[in-house]
Short mmCIF file of N, CA and C in Angstrom, two decimals:
data_model
loop_
_atom_site.label_atom_id
_atom_site.label_comp_id
_atom_site.label_asym_id
_atom_site.label_seq_id
_atom_site.Cartn_x
_atom_site.Cartn_y
_atom_site.Cartn_z
N PRO H 1 138.97 99.83 63.62
CA PRO H 1 137.79 100.18 62.78
C PRO H 1 136.66 100.68 63.61
N PRO H 2 135.86 101.54 63.09
CA PRO H 2 134.75 102.09 63.81
C PRO H 2 133.71 101.03 64.14
N VAL H 3 133.08 101.15 65.28
CA VAL H 3 132.11 100.17 65.71
C VAL H 3 130.71 100.60 65.23
N ALA H 4 129.98 99.67 64.68
CA ALA H 4 128.62 99.93 64.16
C ALA H 4 127.71 100.21 65.36
N GLY H 5 126.71 101.09 65.18
CA GLY H 5 125.75 101.35 66.25
C GLY H 5 125.49 102.82 66.35
N PRO H 6 124.70 103.20 67.29
CA PRO H 6 124.31 104.59 67.45
C PRO H 6 125.48 105.46 67.76
N LYS H 7 125.42 106.70 67.32
CA LYS H 7 126.36 107.76 67.64
C LYS H 7 125.72 108.94 68.25
N PRO H 8 126.18 109.58 69.17
CA PRO H 8 127.37 109.29 69.97
C PRO H 8 127.09 108.11 70.88
N LEU H 9 128.16 107.44 71.32
CA LEU H 9 128.07 106.25 72.21
C LEU H 9 128.00 106.78 73.65
N ASP H 10 126.81 107.29 74.02
CA ASP H 10 126.60 107.83 75.38
C ASP H 10 125.72 106.98 76.19
N THR H 11 125.28 107.35 77.37
CA THR H 11 124.42 106.61 78.20
C THR H 11 123.12 106.21 77.52
N ARG H 12 122.53 107.07 76.80
CA ARG H 12 121.28 106.77 76.11
C ARG H 12 121.49 105.67 75.06
N ALA H 13 122.59 105.82 74.28
CA ALA H 13 122.87 104.82 73.22
C ALA H 13 123.18 103.48 73.83
N LEU H 14 124.00 103.46 74.96
CA LEU H 14 124.26 102.20 75.60
C LEU H 14 123.02 101.51 76.15
N THR H 15 122.10 102.32 76.69
CA THR H 15 120.82 101.80 77.19
C THR H 15 120.05 101.17 76.04
N GLN H 16 120.05 101.80 74.87
CA GLN H 16 119.35 101.35 73.66
C GLN H 16 119.98 99.96 73.27
N ILE H 17 121.30 99.88 73.21
CA ILE H 17 121.98 98.66 72.87
C ILE H 17 121.67 97.53 73.84
N ALA H 18 121.70 97.85 75.09
CA ALA H 18 121.43 96.89 76.14
C ALA H 18 120.01 96.32 76.00
N ARG H 19 119.09 97.24 75.79
CA ARG H 19 117.69 96.84 75.69
C ARG H 19 117.45 95.95 74.46
N ALA H 20 118.09 96.25 73.36
CA ALA H 20 117.97 95.47 72.12
C ALA H 20 118.62 94.06 72.37
N TRP H 21 119.70 93.98 73.08
CA TRP H 21 120.33 92.68 73.39
C TRP H 21 119.37 91.91 74.34
N MET H 22 118.80 92.52 75.32
CA MET H 22 117.90 91.80 76.22
C MET H 22 116.69 91.30 75.48
N ASP H 23 116.18 92.09 74.53
CA ASP H 23 114.96 91.62 73.74
C ASP H 23 115.39 90.42 72.91
N ASP H 24 116.57 90.45 72.32
CA ASP H 24 117.05 89.33 71.51
C ASP H 24 117.23 88.06 72.37
N MET H 25 117.77 88.20 73.53
CA MET H 25 118.01 87.11 74.41
C MET H 25 116.70 86.54 74.97
N HIS H 26 115.70 87.33 75.26
CA HIS H 26 114.37 86.91 75.68
C HIS H 26 113.74 86.07 74.61
N ALA H 27 113.82 86.49 73.34
CA ALA H 27 113.23 85.70 72.24
C ALA H 27 113.98 84.39 72.08
N TYR H 28 115.30 84.43 72.13
CA TYR H 28 116.11 83.24 72.00
C TYR H 28 115.93 82.24 73.14
N ALA H 29 115.84 82.71 74.35
CA ALA H 29 115.79 81.82 75.55
C ALA H 29 114.35 81.33 75.87
N ASN H 30 113.36 81.81 75.14
CA ASN H 30 111.99 81.38 75.44
C ASN H 30 111.81 79.93 75.04
N VAL H 31 111.56 79.11 76.07
CA VAL H 31 111.46 77.66 75.82
C VAL H 31 110.36 77.30 74.88
N ALA H 32 109.34 78.09 74.74
CA ALA H 32 108.23 77.79 73.86
C ALA H 32 108.74 77.67 72.38
N HIS H 33 109.84 78.31 72.02
CA HIS H 33 110.39 78.32 70.68
C HIS H 33 111.19 77.01 70.45
N HIS H 34 111.46 76.25 71.50
CA HIS H 34 112.33 75.09 71.38
C HIS H 34 111.68 73.82 71.96
N ALA H 35 110.38 73.81 72.23
CA ALA H 35 109.68 72.69 72.89
C ALA H 35 109.87 71.36 72.10
N GLU H 36 109.97 71.38 70.84
CA GLU H 36 110.14 70.16 70.11
C GLU H 36 111.56 69.44 70.34
N ASN H 37 112.49 70.24 70.88
CA ASN H 37 113.80 69.70 71.08
C ASN H 37 114.03 69.30 72.52
N LEU H 38 113.05 69.49 73.40
CA LEU H 38 113.22 69.07 74.83
C LEU H 38 113.17 67.61 75.01
N ASP H 39 114.02 67.14 75.92
CA ASP H 39 113.97 65.72 76.33
C ASP H 39 112.97 65.63 77.55
N PRO H 40 111.93 64.82 77.48
CA PRO H 40 110.98 64.79 78.58
C PRO H 40 111.57 64.34 79.90
N THR H 41 112.54 63.44 79.89
CA THR H 41 113.14 63.01 81.15
C THR H 41 113.93 64.14 81.75
N GLN H 42 114.73 64.79 80.95
CA GLN H 42 115.59 65.85 81.42
C GLN H 42 114.72 67.01 81.89
N THR H 43 113.62 67.33 81.19
CA THR H 43 112.74 68.39 81.61
C THR H 43 112.04 68.07 82.93
N ALA H 44 111.64 66.87 83.12
CA ALA H 44 110.99 66.43 84.41
C ALA H 44 111.98 66.57 85.56
N THR H 45 113.24 66.16 85.34
CA THR H 45 114.23 66.22 86.35
C THR H 45 114.55 67.66 86.70
N THR H 46 114.71 68.51 85.72
CA THR H 46 114.98 69.89 85.94
C THR H 46 113.82 70.55 86.69
N TYR H 47 112.62 70.22 86.36
CA TYR H 47 111.46 70.73 87.06
C TYR H 47 111.44 70.32 88.48
N ALA H 48 111.74 68.98 88.80
CA ALA H 48 111.79 68.47 90.11
C ALA H 48 112.88 69.21 90.98
N ILE H 49 114.03 69.46 90.33
CA ILE H 49 115.07 70.21 91.08
C ILE H 49 114.62 71.60 91.43
N ARG H 50 114.01 72.26 90.50
CA ARG H 50 113.48 73.62 90.74
C ARG H 50 112.44 73.64 91.81
N SER H 51 111.53 72.70 91.78
CA SER H 51 110.47 72.57 92.76
C SER H 51 111.04 72.34 94.14
N PHE H 52 112.07 71.48 94.22
CA PHE H 52 112.69 71.29 95.52
C PHE H 52 113.33 72.50 96.04
N ARG H 53 114.01 73.21 95.18
CA ARG H 53 114.63 74.50 95.65
C ARG H 53 113.59 75.52 96.08
N GLN H 54 112.46 75.61 95.39
CA GLN H 54 111.41 76.56 95.76
C GLN H 54 110.75 76.13 97.09
N ALA H 55 110.66 74.87 97.36
CA ALA H 55 110.07 74.35 98.63
C ALA H 55 111.02 74.53 99.80
N ASN H 56 112.31 74.76 99.49
CA ASN H 56 113.31 74.89 100.54
C ASN H 56 114.22 76.17 100.29
N PRO H 57 113.58 77.39 100.38
CA PRO H 57 114.37 78.60 100.11
C PRO H 57 115.52 78.78 101.06
N TRP H 58 115.54 78.21 102.17
CA TRP H 58 116.69 78.31 103.12
C TRP H 58 117.99 77.83 102.53
N LEU H 59 117.95 76.97 101.49
CA LEU H 59 119.13 76.47 100.88
C LEU H 59 119.94 77.58 100.12
N ALA H 60 119.22 78.73 99.83
CA ALA H 60 119.91 79.83 99.14
C ALA H 60 120.58 80.78 100.14
N ARG H 61 120.34 80.55 101.40
CA ARG H 61 120.98 81.42 102.40
C ARG H 61 122.41 81.01 102.62
N ASN H 62 123.14 81.86 103.39
CA ASN H 62 124.49 81.58 103.75
C ASN H 62 124.61 80.25 104.54
N LEU H 63 125.77 79.63 104.43
CA LEU H 63 126.00 78.41 105.16
C LEU H 63 126.06 78.69 106.66
N SER H 64 125.66 77.62 107.44
CA SER H 64 125.79 77.74 108.90
C SER H 64 127.06 77.04 109.31
N GLY H 65 127.37 77.17 110.55
CA GLY H 65 128.60 76.52 111.08
C GLY H 65 128.49 75.00 111.05
N LYS H 66 127.29 74.43 110.94
CA LYS H 66 127.05 72.98 110.87
C LYS H 66 127.18 72.45 109.49
N ASP H 67 127.04 73.29 108.44
CA ASP H 67 127.05 72.88 107.08
C ASP H 67 128.49 72.47 106.63
N THR H 68 128.62 71.45 105.81
CA THR H 68 129.90 71.08 105.32
C THR H 68 129.92 70.76 103.87
N PHE H 69 131.03 71.05 103.15
CA PHE H 69 131.23 70.72 101.79
C PHE H 69 132.57 70.07 101.62
N PHE H 70 132.65 69.06 100.80
CA PHE H 70 133.76 68.18 100.71
C PHE H 70 134.15 67.94 99.26
N PHE H 71 135.46 68.07 98.92
CA PHE H 71 135.96 67.80 97.62
C PHE H 71 137.01 66.71 97.78
N ARG H 72 136.68 65.51 97.28
CA ARG H 72 137.56 64.32 97.54
C ARG H 72 138.94 64.51 96.90
N ARG H 73 139.94 64.31 97.78
CA ARG H 73 141.36 64.33 97.35
C ARG H 73 142.06 63.17 97.88
N PRO H 74 142.93 62.48 97.15
CA PRO H 74 143.19 62.78 95.74
C PRO H 74 141.97 62.42 94.90
N ALA H 75 141.94 63.00 93.72
CA ALA H 75 140.75 62.83 92.89
C ALA H 75 140.67 61.38 92.33
N ASN H 76 141.83 60.74 92.11
CA ASN H 76 141.80 59.35 91.64
C ASN H 76 140.91 59.25 90.42
N GLY H 77 140.93 60.16 89.45
CA GLY H 77 140.23 60.04 88.25
C GLY H 77 138.84 60.44 88.29
N THR H 78 138.32 60.98 89.39
CA THR H 78 136.93 61.46 89.56
C THR H 78 136.91 62.71 90.35
N VAL H 79 136.16 63.68 89.86
CA VAL H 79 135.96 64.89 90.67
C VAL H 79 134.66 64.71 91.45
N LEU H 80 134.75 64.30 92.69
CA LEU H 80 133.62 63.99 93.54
C LEU H 80 133.48 65.09 94.60
N VAL H 81 132.26 65.67 94.65
CA VAL H 81 131.95 66.70 95.62
C VAL H 81 130.73 66.30 96.40
N SER H 82 130.65 66.72 97.66
CA SER H 82 129.43 66.52 98.48
C SER H 82 129.20 67.70 99.37
N GLY H 83 127.95 67.81 99.79
CA GLY H 83 127.63 68.88 100.67
C GLY H 83 126.50 68.37 101.62
N LEU H 84 126.60 68.83 102.85
CA LEU H 84 125.58 68.46 103.85
C LEU H 84 125.09 69.76 104.50
N ARG H 85 123.82 70.07 104.24
CA ARG H 85 123.16 71.31 104.81
C ARG H 85 122.23 70.92 105.95
N HIS H 86 122.15 71.81 106.92
CA HIS H 86 121.25 71.63 108.08
C HIS H 86 120.20 72.65 108.07
N HIS H 87 118.94 72.26 108.17
CA HIS H 87 117.82 73.29 108.20
C HIS H 87 118.06 74.16 109.41
N PRO H 88 117.87 75.50 109.34
CA PRO H 88 118.04 76.37 110.46
C PRO H 88 116.98 76.28 111.56
N GLU H 89 115.81 75.67 111.25
CA GLU H 89 114.71 75.70 112.22
C GLU H 89 114.26 74.35 112.80
N HIS H 90 114.72 73.24 112.16
CA HIS H 90 114.33 71.89 112.64
C HIS H 90 115.47 70.95 112.27
N ASP H 91 115.20 69.66 112.47
CA ASP H 91 116.30 68.63 112.23
C ASP H 91 116.45 68.15 110.82
N GLY H 92 115.84 68.83 109.84
CA GLY H 92 116.00 68.43 108.46
C GLY H 92 117.39 68.70 107.97
N ARG H 93 117.86 67.75 107.12
CA ARG H 93 119.12 67.87 106.50
C ARG H 93 119.01 67.53 105.01
N VAL H 94 119.90 68.12 104.25
CA VAL H 94 119.96 67.85 102.78
C VAL H 94 121.37 67.43 102.43
N LEU H 95 121.50 66.33 101.71
CA LEU H 95 122.80 65.82 101.27
C LEU H 95 122.89 65.87 99.80
N LEU H 96 123.93 66.34 99.22
CA LEU H 96 124.22 66.38 97.79
C LEU H 96 125.48 65.71 97.51
N VAL H 97 125.58 64.77 96.64
CA VAL H 97 126.75 64.10 96.19
C VAL H 97 126.77 64.08 94.66
N LEU H 98 127.92 64.55 94.10
CA LEU H 98 128.03 64.63 92.61
C LEU H 98 129.38 64.08 92.11
N ASN H 99 129.29 63.36 91.02
CA ASN H 99 130.50 63.09 90.30
C ASN H 99 130.51 64.03 89.10
N LEU H 100 131.27 65.10 89.31
CA LEU H 100 131.34 66.22 88.28
C LEU H 100 132.09 65.86 87.04
N GLU H 101 133.06 64.96 87.18
CA GLU H 101 133.89 64.64 86.02
C GLU H 101 134.68 63.38 86.33
N GLY H 102 134.84 62.52 85.29
CA GLY H 102 135.74 61.42 85.44
C GLY H 102 135.12 60.05 85.41
N GLU H 103 135.88 59.13 85.93
CA GLU H 103 135.48 57.72 86.00
C GLU H 103 134.31 57.49 86.85
N THR H 104 133.56 56.37 86.54
CA THR H 104 132.48 55.92 87.41
C THR H 104 133.12 55.54 88.76
N THR H 105 132.43 55.94 89.82
CA THR H 105 132.99 55.68 91.15
C THR H 105 131.92 55.15 92.09
N THR H 106 132.26 54.27 92.98
CA THR H 106 131.32 53.81 94.02
C THR H 106 131.74 54.53 95.34
N VAL H 107 130.77 55.14 95.98
CA VAL H 107 130.97 55.93 97.15
C VAL H 107 130.32 55.22 98.31
N HIS H 108 131.10 55.01 99.40
CA HIS H 108 130.58 54.48 100.63
C HIS H 108 130.30 55.69 101.54
N LEU H 109 129.01 56.06 101.58
CA LEU H 109 128.61 57.32 102.25
C LEU H 109 129.02 57.50 103.68
N PRO H 110 128.94 56.43 104.48
CA PRO H 110 129.44 56.62 105.92
C PRO H 110 130.91 56.91 106.00
N THR H 111 131.69 56.44 105.01
CA THR H 111 133.14 56.80 105.03
C THR H 111 133.31 58.23 104.49
N LEU H 112 132.59 58.60 103.45
CA LEU H 112 132.69 59.91 102.87
C LEU H 112 132.27 60.99 103.90
N ILE H 113 131.18 60.77 104.58
CA ILE H 113 130.64 61.73 105.54
C ILE H 113 130.36 60.94 106.84
N PRO H 114 131.36 60.88 107.74
CA PRO H 114 131.23 60.04 108.94
C PRO H 114 130.06 60.44 109.90
N ASN H 115 129.66 61.70 109.90
CA ASN H 115 128.53 62.10 110.79
C ASN H 115 127.15 62.03 110.05
N LEU H 116 127.08 61.26 109.04
CA LEU H 116 125.87 61.22 108.18
C LEU H 116 124.69 60.75 108.94
N GLY H 117 124.74 59.70 109.72
CA GLY H 117 123.57 59.22 110.50
C GLY H 117 122.59 58.36 109.67
N GLU H 118 121.43 58.12 110.26
CA GLU H 118 120.42 57.23 109.65
C GLU H 118 119.26 58.02 109.04
N GLY H 119 118.40 57.28 108.47
CA GLY H 119 117.10 57.82 107.98
C GLY H 119 117.08 58.68 106.76
N TRP H 120 117.97 58.36 105.82
CA TRP H 120 118.06 59.19 104.60
C TRP H 120 117.29 58.62 103.54
N ARG H 121 116.69 59.45 102.69
CA ARG H 121 115.83 59.12 101.55
C ARG H 121 116.32 59.99 100.38
N ARG H 122 116.61 59.32 99.20
CA ARG H 122 116.98 60.04 98.07
C ARG H 122 115.70 60.68 97.49
N VAL H 123 115.79 61.99 97.14
CA VAL H 123 114.63 62.67 96.54
C VAL H 123 114.86 63.12 95.07
N LEU H 124 116.09 63.21 94.66
CA LEU H 124 116.46 63.61 93.31
C LEU H 124 117.60 62.78 92.87
N PRO H 125 117.67 62.30 91.65
CA PRO H 125 116.74 62.48 90.59
C PRO H 125 115.47 61.59 90.75
N ARG H 126 115.46 60.69 91.74
CA ARG H 126 114.31 59.89 91.90
C ARG H 126 114.04 59.68 93.43
N ASP H 127 112.88 59.25 93.84
CA ASP H 127 112.50 59.09 95.21
C ASP H 127 112.67 57.67 95.57
N ASP H 128 113.62 57.31 96.43
CA ASP H 128 113.81 55.95 96.86
C ASP H 128 114.75 55.93 98.09
N ALA H 129 114.94 54.71 98.59
CA ALA H 129 115.78 54.62 99.82
C ALA H 129 117.25 54.89 99.42
N LEU H 130 117.98 55.41 100.35
CA LEU H 130 119.42 55.69 100.11
C LEU H 130 120.22 54.65 100.76
N GLU H 131 120.97 53.91 99.93
CA GLU H 131 121.85 52.84 100.41
C GLU H 131 123.15 53.41 100.85
N ASP H 132 123.93 52.66 101.63
CA ASP H 132 125.21 53.10 102.17
C ASP H 132 126.25 53.27 100.96
N GLU H 133 126.12 52.42 99.93
CA GLU H 133 126.99 52.58 98.79
C GLU H 133 126.20 53.01 97.55
N VAL H 134 126.72 53.95 96.88
CA VAL H 134 126.13 54.52 95.66
C VAL H 134 127.14 54.59 94.60
N THR H 135 126.76 54.14 93.39
CA THR H 135 127.67 54.23 92.23
C THR H 135 127.27 55.38 91.38
N LEU H 136 128.15 56.25 91.03
CA LEU H 136 127.89 57.46 90.24
C LEU H 136 128.74 57.47 89.02
N ALA H 137 128.17 57.49 87.85
CA ALA H 137 128.91 57.69 86.57
C ALA H 137 129.25 59.17 86.43
N ASN H 138 130.04 59.47 85.41
CA ASN H 138 130.39 60.88 85.07
C ASN H 138 129.13 61.69 84.91
N GLY H 139 129.07 62.76 85.60
CA GLY H 139 127.90 63.72 85.52
C GLY H 139 126.74 63.29 86.29
N GLU H 140 126.81 62.25 87.10
CA GLU H 140 125.64 61.82 87.90
C GLU H 140 125.78 62.34 89.32
N GLY H 141 124.62 62.44 89.99
CA GLY H 141 124.61 62.88 91.34
C GLY H 141 123.24 62.61 91.94
N PHE H 142 123.08 62.96 93.20
CA PHE H 142 121.78 62.84 93.85
C PHE H 142 121.62 63.84 95.02
N VAL H 143 120.34 64.03 95.37
CA VAL H 143 120.04 64.79 96.54
C VAL H 143 119.28 63.84 97.46
N ALA H 144 119.58 63.85 98.75
CA ALA H 144 118.86 63.05 99.70
C ALA H 144 118.46 63.94 100.94
N VAL H 145 117.47 63.53 101.65
CA VAL H 145 116.97 64.30 102.75
C VAL H 145 116.81 63.39 104.00
N SER H 146 116.96 63.96 105.20
CA SER H 146 116.57 63.25 106.43
C SER H 146 115.90 64.19 107.38
N GLY H 147 115.15 63.79 108.34
CA GLY H 147 114.44 64.62 109.23
C GLY H 147 113.25 65.23 108.59
N GLY H 148 112.62 66.25 109.22
CA GLY H 148 111.51 66.89 108.78
C GLY H 148 111.81 68.07 107.90
N GLY H 149 111.11 68.17 106.74
CA GLY H 149 111.38 69.33 105.88
C GLY H 149 110.21 69.60 104.93
N ALA H 150 110.14 70.82 104.48
CA ALA H 150 109.05 71.22 103.56
C ALA H 150 109.16 70.40 102.27
N GLY H 151 108.11 69.85 101.85
CA GLY H 151 108.03 69.15 100.58
C GLY H 151 108.78 67.78 100.53
N TRP H 152 109.20 67.32 101.76
CA TRP H 152 109.95 66.07 101.74
C TRP H 152 109.01 64.91 101.97
#
């Protein structure tokens, strides 16, 4: 069947369709239209994550030879991933550990990442000391930092 829309379907028409779609998505995705549905805790956590990323733009750069990512195998009912990033200009490090899917699991961090070292502080989703053992339910994770860093 013929497709509804402008004829002929040339570059100008496709630009028109794309612009209309972008306008629709802009209106739909505008958070101001959905403020009454926002969860204050989730919003605060999302804002804290965004602020951390903005304070540490080096995290968006390519990995260095010192950076590591780990996917626990066998999964044993839990998809557990971790990453350890090293700041390119000083001794700051960022650790990320996530239970992406599955059973609640207790992680012994020095076993998971043997070169982890001392002096870690959890910064997301809350700011507190990082213990050697952390229990993560399905969908839970944390970010921790050590050394000197912007916004730490």
